[in-house]
mmCIF file of C-alpha atoms and ligand atoms in Angstrom:
data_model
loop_
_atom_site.group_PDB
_atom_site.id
_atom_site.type_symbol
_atom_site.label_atom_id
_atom_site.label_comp_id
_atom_site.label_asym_id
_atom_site.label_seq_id
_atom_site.Cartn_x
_atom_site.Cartn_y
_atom_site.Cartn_z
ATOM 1 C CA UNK K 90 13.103 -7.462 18.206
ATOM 2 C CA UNK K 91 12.331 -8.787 14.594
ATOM 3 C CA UNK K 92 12.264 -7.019 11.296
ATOM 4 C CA UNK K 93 8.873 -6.105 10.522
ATOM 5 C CA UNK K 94 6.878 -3.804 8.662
ATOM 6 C CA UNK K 95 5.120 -1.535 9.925
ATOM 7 C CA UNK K 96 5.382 1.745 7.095
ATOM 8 C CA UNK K 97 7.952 1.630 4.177
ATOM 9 C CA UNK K 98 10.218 3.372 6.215
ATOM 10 C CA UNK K 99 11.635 0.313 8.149
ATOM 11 C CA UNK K 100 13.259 -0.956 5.307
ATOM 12 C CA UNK K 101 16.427 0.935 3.124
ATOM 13 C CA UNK K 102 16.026 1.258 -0.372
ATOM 14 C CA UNK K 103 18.871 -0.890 -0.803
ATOM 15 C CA UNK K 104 16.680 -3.362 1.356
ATOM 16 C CA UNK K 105 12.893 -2.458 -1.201
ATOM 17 C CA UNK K 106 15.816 -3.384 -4.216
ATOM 18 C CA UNK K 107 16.319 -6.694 -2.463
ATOM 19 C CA UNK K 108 12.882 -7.434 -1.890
ATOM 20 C CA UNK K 109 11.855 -6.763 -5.680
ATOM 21 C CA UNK K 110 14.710 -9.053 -6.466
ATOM 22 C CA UNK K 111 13.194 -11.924 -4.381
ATOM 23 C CA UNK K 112 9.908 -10.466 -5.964
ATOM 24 C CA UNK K 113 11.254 -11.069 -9.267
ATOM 25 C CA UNK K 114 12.642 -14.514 -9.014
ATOM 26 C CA UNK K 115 9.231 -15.838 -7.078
ATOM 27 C CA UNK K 116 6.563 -14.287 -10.037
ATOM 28 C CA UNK K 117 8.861 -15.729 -12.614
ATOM 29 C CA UNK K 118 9.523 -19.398 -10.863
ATOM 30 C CA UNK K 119 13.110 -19.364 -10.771
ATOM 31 C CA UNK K 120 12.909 -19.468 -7.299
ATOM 32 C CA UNK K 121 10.367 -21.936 -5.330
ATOM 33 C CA UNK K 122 11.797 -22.202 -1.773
ATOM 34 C CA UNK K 123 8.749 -22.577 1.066
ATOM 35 C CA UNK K 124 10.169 -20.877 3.428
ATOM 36 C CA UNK K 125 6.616 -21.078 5.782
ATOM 37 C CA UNK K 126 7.391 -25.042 5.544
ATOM 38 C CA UNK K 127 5.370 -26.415 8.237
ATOM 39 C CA UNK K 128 5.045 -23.062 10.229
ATOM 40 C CA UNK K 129 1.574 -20.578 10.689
ATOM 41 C CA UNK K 130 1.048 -16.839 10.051
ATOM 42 C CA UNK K 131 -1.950 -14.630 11.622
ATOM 43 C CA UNK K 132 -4.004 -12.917 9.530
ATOM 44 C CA UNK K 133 -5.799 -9.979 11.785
ATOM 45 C CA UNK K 134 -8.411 -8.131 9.999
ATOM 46 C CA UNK K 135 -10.251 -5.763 11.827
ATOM 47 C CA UNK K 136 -11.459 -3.786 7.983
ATOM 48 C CA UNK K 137 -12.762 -4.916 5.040
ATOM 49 C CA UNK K 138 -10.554 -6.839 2.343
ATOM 50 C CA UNK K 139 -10.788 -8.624 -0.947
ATOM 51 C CA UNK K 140 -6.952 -8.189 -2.199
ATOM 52 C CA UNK K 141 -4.988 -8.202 0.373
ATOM 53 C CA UNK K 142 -6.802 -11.186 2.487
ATOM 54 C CA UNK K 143 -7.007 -13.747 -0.451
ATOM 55 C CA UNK K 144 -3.368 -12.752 -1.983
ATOM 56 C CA UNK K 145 -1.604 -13.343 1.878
ATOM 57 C CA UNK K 146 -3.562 -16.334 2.041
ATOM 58 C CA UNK K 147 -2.943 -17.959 -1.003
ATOM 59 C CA UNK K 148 0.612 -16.308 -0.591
ATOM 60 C CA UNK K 149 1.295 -17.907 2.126
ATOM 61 C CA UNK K 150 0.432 -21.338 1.084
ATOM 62 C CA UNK K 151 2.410 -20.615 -1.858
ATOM 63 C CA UNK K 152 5.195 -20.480 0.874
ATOM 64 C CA UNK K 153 4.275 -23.548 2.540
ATOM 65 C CA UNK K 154 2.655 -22.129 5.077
ATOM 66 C CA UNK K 155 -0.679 -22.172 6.987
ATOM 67 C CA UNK K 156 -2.813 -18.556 7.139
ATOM 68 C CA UNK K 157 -5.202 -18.109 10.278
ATOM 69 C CA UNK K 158 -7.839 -15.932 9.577
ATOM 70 C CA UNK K 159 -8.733 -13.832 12.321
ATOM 71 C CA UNK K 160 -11.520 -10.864 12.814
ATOM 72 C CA UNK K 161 -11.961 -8.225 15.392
ATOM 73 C CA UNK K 162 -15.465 -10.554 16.851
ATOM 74 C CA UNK K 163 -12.841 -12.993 18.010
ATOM 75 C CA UNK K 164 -10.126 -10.804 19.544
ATOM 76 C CA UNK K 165 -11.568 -7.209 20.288
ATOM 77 C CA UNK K 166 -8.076 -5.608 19.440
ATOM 78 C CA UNK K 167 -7.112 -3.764 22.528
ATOM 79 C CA UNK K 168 -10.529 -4.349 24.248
ATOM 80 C CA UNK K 169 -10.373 -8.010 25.585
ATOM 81 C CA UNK K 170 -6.931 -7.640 26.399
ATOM 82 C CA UNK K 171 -4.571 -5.047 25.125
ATOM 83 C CA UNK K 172 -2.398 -5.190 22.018
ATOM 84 C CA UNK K 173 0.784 -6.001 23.941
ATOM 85 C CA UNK K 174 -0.631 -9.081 25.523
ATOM 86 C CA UNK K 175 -2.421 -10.427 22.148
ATOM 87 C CA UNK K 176 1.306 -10.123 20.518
ATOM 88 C CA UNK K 177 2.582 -12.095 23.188
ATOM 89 C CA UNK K 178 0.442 -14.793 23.154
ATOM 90 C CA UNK K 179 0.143 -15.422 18.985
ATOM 91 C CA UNK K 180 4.370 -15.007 18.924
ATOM 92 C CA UNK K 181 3.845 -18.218 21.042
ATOM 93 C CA UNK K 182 1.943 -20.112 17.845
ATOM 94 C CA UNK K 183 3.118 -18.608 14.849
ATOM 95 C CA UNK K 184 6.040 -17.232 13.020
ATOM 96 C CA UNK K 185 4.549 -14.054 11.670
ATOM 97 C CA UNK K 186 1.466 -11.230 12.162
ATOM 98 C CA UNK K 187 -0.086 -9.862 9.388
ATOM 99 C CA UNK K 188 -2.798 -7.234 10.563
ATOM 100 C CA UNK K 189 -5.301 -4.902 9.177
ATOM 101 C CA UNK K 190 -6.509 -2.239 11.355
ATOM 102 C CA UNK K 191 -7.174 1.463 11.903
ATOM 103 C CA UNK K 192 -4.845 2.931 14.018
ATOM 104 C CA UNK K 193 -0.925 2.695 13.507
ATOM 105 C CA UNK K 194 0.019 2.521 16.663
ATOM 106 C CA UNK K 195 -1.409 -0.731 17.633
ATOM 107 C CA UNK K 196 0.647 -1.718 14.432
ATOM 108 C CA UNK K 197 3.117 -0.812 16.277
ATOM 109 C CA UNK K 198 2.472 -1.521 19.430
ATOM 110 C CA UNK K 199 2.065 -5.099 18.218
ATOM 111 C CA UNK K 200 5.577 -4.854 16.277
ATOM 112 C CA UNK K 201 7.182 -3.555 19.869
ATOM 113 C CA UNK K 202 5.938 -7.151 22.068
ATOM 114 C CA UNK K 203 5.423 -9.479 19.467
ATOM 115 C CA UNK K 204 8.911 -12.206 19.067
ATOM 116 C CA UNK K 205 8.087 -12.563 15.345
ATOM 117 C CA UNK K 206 7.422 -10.405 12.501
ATOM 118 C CA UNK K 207 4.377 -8.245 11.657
ATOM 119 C CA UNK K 208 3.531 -6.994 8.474
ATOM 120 C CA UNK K 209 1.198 -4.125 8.437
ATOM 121 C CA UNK K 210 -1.841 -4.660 5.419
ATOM 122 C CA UNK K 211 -3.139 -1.555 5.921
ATOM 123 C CA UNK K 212 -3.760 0.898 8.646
ATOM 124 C CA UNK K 213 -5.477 4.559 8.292
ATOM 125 C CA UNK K 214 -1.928 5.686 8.259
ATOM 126 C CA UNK K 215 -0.302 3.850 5.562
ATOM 127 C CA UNK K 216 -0.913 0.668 3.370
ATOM 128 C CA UNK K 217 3.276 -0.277 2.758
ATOM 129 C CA UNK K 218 2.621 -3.655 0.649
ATOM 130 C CA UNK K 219 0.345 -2.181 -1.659
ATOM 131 C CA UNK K 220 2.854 0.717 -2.759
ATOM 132 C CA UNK K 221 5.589 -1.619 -2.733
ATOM 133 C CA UNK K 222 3.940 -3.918 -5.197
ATOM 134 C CA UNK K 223 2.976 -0.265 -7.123
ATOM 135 C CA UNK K 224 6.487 0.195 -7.580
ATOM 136 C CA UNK K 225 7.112 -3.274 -8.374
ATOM 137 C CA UNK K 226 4.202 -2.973 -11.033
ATOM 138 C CA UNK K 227 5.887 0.353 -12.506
ATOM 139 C CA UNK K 228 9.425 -1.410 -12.767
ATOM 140 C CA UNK K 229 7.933 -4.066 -14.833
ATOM 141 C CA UNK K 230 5.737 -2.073 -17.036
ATOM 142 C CA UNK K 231 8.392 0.578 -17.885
ATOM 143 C CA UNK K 232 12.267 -0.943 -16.502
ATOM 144 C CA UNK K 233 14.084 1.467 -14.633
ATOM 145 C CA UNK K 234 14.228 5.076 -14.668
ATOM 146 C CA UNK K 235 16.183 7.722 -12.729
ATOM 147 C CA UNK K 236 13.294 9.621 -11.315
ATOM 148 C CA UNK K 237 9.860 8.538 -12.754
ATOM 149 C CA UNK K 238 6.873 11.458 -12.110
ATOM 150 C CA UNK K 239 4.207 9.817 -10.245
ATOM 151 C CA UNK K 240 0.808 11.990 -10.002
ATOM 152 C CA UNK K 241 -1.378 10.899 -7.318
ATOM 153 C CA UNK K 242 -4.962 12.721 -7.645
ATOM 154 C CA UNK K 243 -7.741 12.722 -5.068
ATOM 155 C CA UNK K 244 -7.917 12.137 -1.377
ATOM 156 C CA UNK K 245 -4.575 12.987 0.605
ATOM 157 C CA UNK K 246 -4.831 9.124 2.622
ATOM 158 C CA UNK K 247 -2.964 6.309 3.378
ATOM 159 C CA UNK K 248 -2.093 5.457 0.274
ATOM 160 C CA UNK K 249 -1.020 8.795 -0.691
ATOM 161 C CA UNK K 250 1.588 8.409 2.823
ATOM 162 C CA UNK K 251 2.884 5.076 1.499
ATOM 163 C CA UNK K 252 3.653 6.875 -1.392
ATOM 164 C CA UNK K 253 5.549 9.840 0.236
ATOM 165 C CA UNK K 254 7.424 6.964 2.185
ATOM 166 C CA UNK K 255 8.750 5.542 -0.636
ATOM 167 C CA UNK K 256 9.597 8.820 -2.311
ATOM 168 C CA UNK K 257 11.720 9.539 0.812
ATOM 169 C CA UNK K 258 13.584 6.569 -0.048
ATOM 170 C CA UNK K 259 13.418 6.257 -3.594
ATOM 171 C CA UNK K 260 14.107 8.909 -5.872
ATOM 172 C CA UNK K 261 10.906 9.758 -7.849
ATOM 173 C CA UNK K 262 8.666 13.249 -8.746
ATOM 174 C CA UNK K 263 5.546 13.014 -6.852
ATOM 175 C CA UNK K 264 3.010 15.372 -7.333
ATOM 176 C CA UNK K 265 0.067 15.266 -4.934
ATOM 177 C CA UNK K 266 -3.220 16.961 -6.768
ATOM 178 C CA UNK K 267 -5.535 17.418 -3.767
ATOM 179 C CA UNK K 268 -8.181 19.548 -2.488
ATOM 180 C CA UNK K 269 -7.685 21.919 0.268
ATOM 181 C CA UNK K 270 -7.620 20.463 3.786
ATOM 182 C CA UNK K 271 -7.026 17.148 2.458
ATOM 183 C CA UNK K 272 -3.577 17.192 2.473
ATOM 184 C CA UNK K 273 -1.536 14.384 3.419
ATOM 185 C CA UNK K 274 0.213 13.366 6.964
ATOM 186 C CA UNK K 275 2.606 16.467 7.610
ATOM 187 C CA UNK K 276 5.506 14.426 9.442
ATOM 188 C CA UNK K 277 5.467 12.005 6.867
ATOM 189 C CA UNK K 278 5.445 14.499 4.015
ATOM 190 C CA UNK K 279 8.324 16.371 6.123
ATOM 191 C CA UNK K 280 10.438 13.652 5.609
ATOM 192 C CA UNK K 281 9.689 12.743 1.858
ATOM 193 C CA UNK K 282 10.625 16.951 1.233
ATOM 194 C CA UNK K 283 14.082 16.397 3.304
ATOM 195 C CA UNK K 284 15.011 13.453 0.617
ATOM 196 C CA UNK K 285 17.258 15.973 -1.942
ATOM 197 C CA UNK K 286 16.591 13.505 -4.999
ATOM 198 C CA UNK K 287 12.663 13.101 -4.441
ATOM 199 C CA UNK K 288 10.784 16.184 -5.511
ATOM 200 C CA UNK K 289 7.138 16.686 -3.879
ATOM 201 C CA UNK K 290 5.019 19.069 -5.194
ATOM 202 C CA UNK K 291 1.621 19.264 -3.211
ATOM 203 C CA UNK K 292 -1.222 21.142 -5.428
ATOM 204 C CA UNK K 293 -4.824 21.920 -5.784
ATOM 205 C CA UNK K 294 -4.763 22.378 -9.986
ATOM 206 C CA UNK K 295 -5.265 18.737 -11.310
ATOM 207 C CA UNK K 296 -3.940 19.832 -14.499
ATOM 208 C CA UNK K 297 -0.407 20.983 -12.642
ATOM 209 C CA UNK K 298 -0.521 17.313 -10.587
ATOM 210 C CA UNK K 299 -0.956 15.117 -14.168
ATOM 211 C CA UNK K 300 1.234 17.416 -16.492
ATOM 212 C CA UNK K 301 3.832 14.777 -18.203
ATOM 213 C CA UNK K 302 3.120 12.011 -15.355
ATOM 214 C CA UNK K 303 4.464 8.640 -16.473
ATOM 215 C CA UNK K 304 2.123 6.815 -13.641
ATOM 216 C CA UNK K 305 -1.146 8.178 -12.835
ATOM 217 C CA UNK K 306 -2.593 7.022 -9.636
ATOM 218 C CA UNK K 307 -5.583 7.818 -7.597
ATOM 219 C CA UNK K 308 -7.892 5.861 -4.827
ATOM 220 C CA UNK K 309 -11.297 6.180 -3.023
ATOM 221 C CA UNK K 310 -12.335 9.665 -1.917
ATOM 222 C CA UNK K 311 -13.790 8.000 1.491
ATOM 223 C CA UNK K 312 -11.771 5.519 3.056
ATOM 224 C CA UNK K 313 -12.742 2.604 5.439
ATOM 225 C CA UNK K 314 -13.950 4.158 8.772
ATOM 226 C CA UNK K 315 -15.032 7.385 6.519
ATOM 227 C CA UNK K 316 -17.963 6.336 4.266
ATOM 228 C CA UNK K 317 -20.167 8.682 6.142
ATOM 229 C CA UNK K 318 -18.052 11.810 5.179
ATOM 230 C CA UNK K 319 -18.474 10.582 1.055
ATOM 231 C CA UNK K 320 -20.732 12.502 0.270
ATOM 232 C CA UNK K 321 -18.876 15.907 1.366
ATOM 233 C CA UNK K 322 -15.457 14.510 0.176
ATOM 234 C CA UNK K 323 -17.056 14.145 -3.373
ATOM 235 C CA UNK K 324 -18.119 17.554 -3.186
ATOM 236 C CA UNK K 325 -14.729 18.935 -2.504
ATOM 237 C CA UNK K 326 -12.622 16.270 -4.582
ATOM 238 C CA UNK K 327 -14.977 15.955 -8.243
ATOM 239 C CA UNK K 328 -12.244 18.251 -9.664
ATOM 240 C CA UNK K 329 -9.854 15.158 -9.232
ATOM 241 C CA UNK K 330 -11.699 13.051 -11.225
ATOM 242 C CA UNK K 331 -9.389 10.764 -12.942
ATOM 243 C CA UNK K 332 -11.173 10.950 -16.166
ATOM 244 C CA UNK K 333 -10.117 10.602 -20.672
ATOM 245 C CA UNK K 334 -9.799 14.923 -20.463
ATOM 246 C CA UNK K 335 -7.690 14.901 -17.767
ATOM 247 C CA UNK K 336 -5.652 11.551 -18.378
ATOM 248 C CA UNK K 337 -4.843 13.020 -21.644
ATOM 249 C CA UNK K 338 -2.842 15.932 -19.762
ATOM 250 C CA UNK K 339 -0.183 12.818 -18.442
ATOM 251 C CA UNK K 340 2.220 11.287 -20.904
ATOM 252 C CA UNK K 341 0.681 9.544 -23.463
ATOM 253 C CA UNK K 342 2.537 6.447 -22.039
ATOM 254 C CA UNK K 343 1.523 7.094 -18.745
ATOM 255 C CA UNK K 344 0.001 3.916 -16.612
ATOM 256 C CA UNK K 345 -3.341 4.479 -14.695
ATOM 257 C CA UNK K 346 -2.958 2.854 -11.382
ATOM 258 C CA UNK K 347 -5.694 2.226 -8.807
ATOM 259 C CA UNK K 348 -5.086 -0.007 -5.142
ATOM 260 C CA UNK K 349 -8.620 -0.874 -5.588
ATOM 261 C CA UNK K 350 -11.485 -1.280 -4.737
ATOM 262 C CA UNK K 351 -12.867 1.820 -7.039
ATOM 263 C CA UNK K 352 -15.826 3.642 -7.049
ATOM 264 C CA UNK K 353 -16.186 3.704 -10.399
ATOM 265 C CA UNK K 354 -18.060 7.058 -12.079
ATOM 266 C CA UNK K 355 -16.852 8.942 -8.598
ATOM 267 C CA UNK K 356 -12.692 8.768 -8.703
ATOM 268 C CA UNK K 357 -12.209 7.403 -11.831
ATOM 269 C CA UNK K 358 -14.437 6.577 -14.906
ATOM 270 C CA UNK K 359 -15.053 3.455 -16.791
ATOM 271 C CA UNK K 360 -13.429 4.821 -19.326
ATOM 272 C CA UNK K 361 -9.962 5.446 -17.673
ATOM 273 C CA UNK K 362 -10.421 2.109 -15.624
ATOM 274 C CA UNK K 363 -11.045 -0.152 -18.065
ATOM 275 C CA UNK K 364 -9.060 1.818 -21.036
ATOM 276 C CA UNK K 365 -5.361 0.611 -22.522
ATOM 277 C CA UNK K 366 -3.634 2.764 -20.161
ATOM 278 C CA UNK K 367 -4.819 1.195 -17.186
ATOM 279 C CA UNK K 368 -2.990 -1.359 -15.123
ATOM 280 C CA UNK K 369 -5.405 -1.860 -12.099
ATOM 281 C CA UNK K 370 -4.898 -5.568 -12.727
ATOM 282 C CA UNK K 371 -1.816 -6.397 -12.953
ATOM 283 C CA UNK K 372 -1.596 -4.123 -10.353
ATOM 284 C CA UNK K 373 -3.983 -6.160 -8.210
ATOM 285 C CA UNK K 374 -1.977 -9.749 -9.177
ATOM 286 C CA UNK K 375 1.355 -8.199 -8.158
ATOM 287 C CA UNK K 376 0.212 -8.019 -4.117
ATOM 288 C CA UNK K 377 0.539 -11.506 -4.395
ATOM 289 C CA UNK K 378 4.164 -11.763 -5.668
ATOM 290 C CA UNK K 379 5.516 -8.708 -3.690
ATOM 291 C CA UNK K 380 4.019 -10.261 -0.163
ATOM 292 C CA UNK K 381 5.394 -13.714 -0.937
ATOM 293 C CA UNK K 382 8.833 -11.156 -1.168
ATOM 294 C CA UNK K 383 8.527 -9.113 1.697
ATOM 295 C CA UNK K 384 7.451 -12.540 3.434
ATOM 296 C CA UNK K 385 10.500 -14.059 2.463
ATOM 297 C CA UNK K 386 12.593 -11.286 3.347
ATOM 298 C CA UNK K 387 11.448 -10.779 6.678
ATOM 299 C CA UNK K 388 11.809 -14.847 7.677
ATOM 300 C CA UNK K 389 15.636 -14.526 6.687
HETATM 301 N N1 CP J 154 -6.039 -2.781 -2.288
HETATM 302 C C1 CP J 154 -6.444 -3.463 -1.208
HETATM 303 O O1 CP J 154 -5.761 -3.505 -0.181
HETATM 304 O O2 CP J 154 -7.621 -4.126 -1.368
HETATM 305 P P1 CP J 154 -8.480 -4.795 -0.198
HETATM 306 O O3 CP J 154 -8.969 -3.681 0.674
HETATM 307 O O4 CP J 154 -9.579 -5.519 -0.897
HETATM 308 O O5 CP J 154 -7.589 -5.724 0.576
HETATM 309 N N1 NVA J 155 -7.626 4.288 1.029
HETATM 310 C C1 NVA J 155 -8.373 3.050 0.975
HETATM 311 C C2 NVA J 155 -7.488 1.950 0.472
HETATM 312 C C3 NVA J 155 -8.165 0.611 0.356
HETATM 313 C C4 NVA J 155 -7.237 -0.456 -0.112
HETATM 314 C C5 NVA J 155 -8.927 2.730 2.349
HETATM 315 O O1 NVA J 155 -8.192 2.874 3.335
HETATM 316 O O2 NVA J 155 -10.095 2.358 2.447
#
């Protein structure tokens, strides 16, 4: 079976250290190699996407490579035929899967028959490149640190997992600031807590989860597949509000980071979003760089 990636998990953190490496050398030019010379990657979204479909896709070309774009009208994920049986037949076209879906274990189901590797963009699970290119953003914007303290505020969701993956990996103070009954995936939160060098602190005060964070991070309080339960998620969450009162409770160095796409005015003000703190941006341009790594990484 291939390497793929599927959460943050799969890889070591020797292995994430590698990948920012080839990261590194790809964003800066010193390396150039097209390592999708002449070969085709799948591009399966069955959710929306701005980011993550144009940076694979011009990613990808970057790599010499050709992106198909796929949608759920064409292939009915598991309803046409089942998951197994789609991986089958696109390992017999092209050299890698990148998919977009709701549930993680077609993800993974995919990973299991498919001969090439698949790259998860997002599931209701977990989102992996998007909090490795976090990291990657955090390295560059501060160098390296022995444990930075990473506050995420607002809904307990994939993003939030991704981040407790990497915490079980990488050594880092992550404190969760969430409602009640919104906390994150307990299995994956089990294993973060049984990393000794990763502290996780899970709390409902927003003023506890921000205190002297060096990265302040927060997302959508309704996800894809949830926009019907925004309305009640607001209700619960507007104490999360990532707003200039509370920001000014974080480090004053502290970086404001957001996956995007915000609801601005619910999660996070203008303000905050567009202020000198924030690196939503650079943020954004760094899926690019870390997918042409994790591409590269996963062809070797
Ligand atoms: N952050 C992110 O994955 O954005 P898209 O949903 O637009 O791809
Ligand atoms: N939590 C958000 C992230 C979007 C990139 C969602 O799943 O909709």
């Amino acid at each position: 079976m291939p390497r793929s990636l599927c959460q943050i998990t799969d890889f070591s953190a020797a292995e994430i250290k590698e990948i920012f490496e080839i990261t590194k050398r790809m964003k800066s030019g010193q390396d150039s190699s097209k390592p999708l010379e002449g070969k085709s990657v799948a591009c399966i979204f069955t959710k929306a996407s701005l980011r993550t479909r144009v940076s694979f896709e011009v990613g990808i070309s970057q790599l010499g490579g050709n992106a198909v774009y796929i949608t759920d009208a064409e292939i009915k994920l598991g309803q046409r035929e089942s998951v197994a049986d789609a991986a089958r037949v696109l390992s017999r076209y092209i050299s890698m899967i990148m998919i977009r879906t709701f549930k993680q274990s077609d993800v993974e189901e995919m990973a299991k028959y498919a001969s090439v590797p698949i790259i998860n963009g997002l599931t209701d699970l977990v989102h992996p490149c998007q909090i490795l290119g976090d990291y990657f953003t955090v390295l560059e914007a501060k160098g390296e640190k022995d444990r930075f303290v990473v506050s995420y505020l607002g809904d307990a969701n994939n993003i939030t997992n991704s981040w407790l993956n990497l915490a079980s990996l990488i050594p880092m103070e992550l404190r969760i600031g969430t409602a009640e009954g919104f906390e994150p995936d307990a299995a994956i939160l089990k294993r973060a807590k049984a990393n000794a060098d990763s502290k996780i602190v899970i709390t409902h005060d927003p003023k506890e989860a921000i205190a002297a964070a060096d990265v302040v991070y927060t997302d959508v309080w309704a996800s894809m597949g949830q926009k019907h339960l925004g309305q009640e998620k607001a209700e619960k969450l507007k104490g999360f509000q990532l707003n200039s009162s509370l920001l000014a409770e974080a480090n004053s160095d502290a970086m404001v980071l957001h996956c995007l796409p915000a609801e601005r005015g619910k999660e996070i003000t203008d303000e905050v979003m567009d202020g000198p703190q924030s690196k939503v941006f650079d943020q954004a341009e760094n899926r690019l760089h870390i997918q042409k790594g994790i591409m590269k990484f996963l062809l070797n």
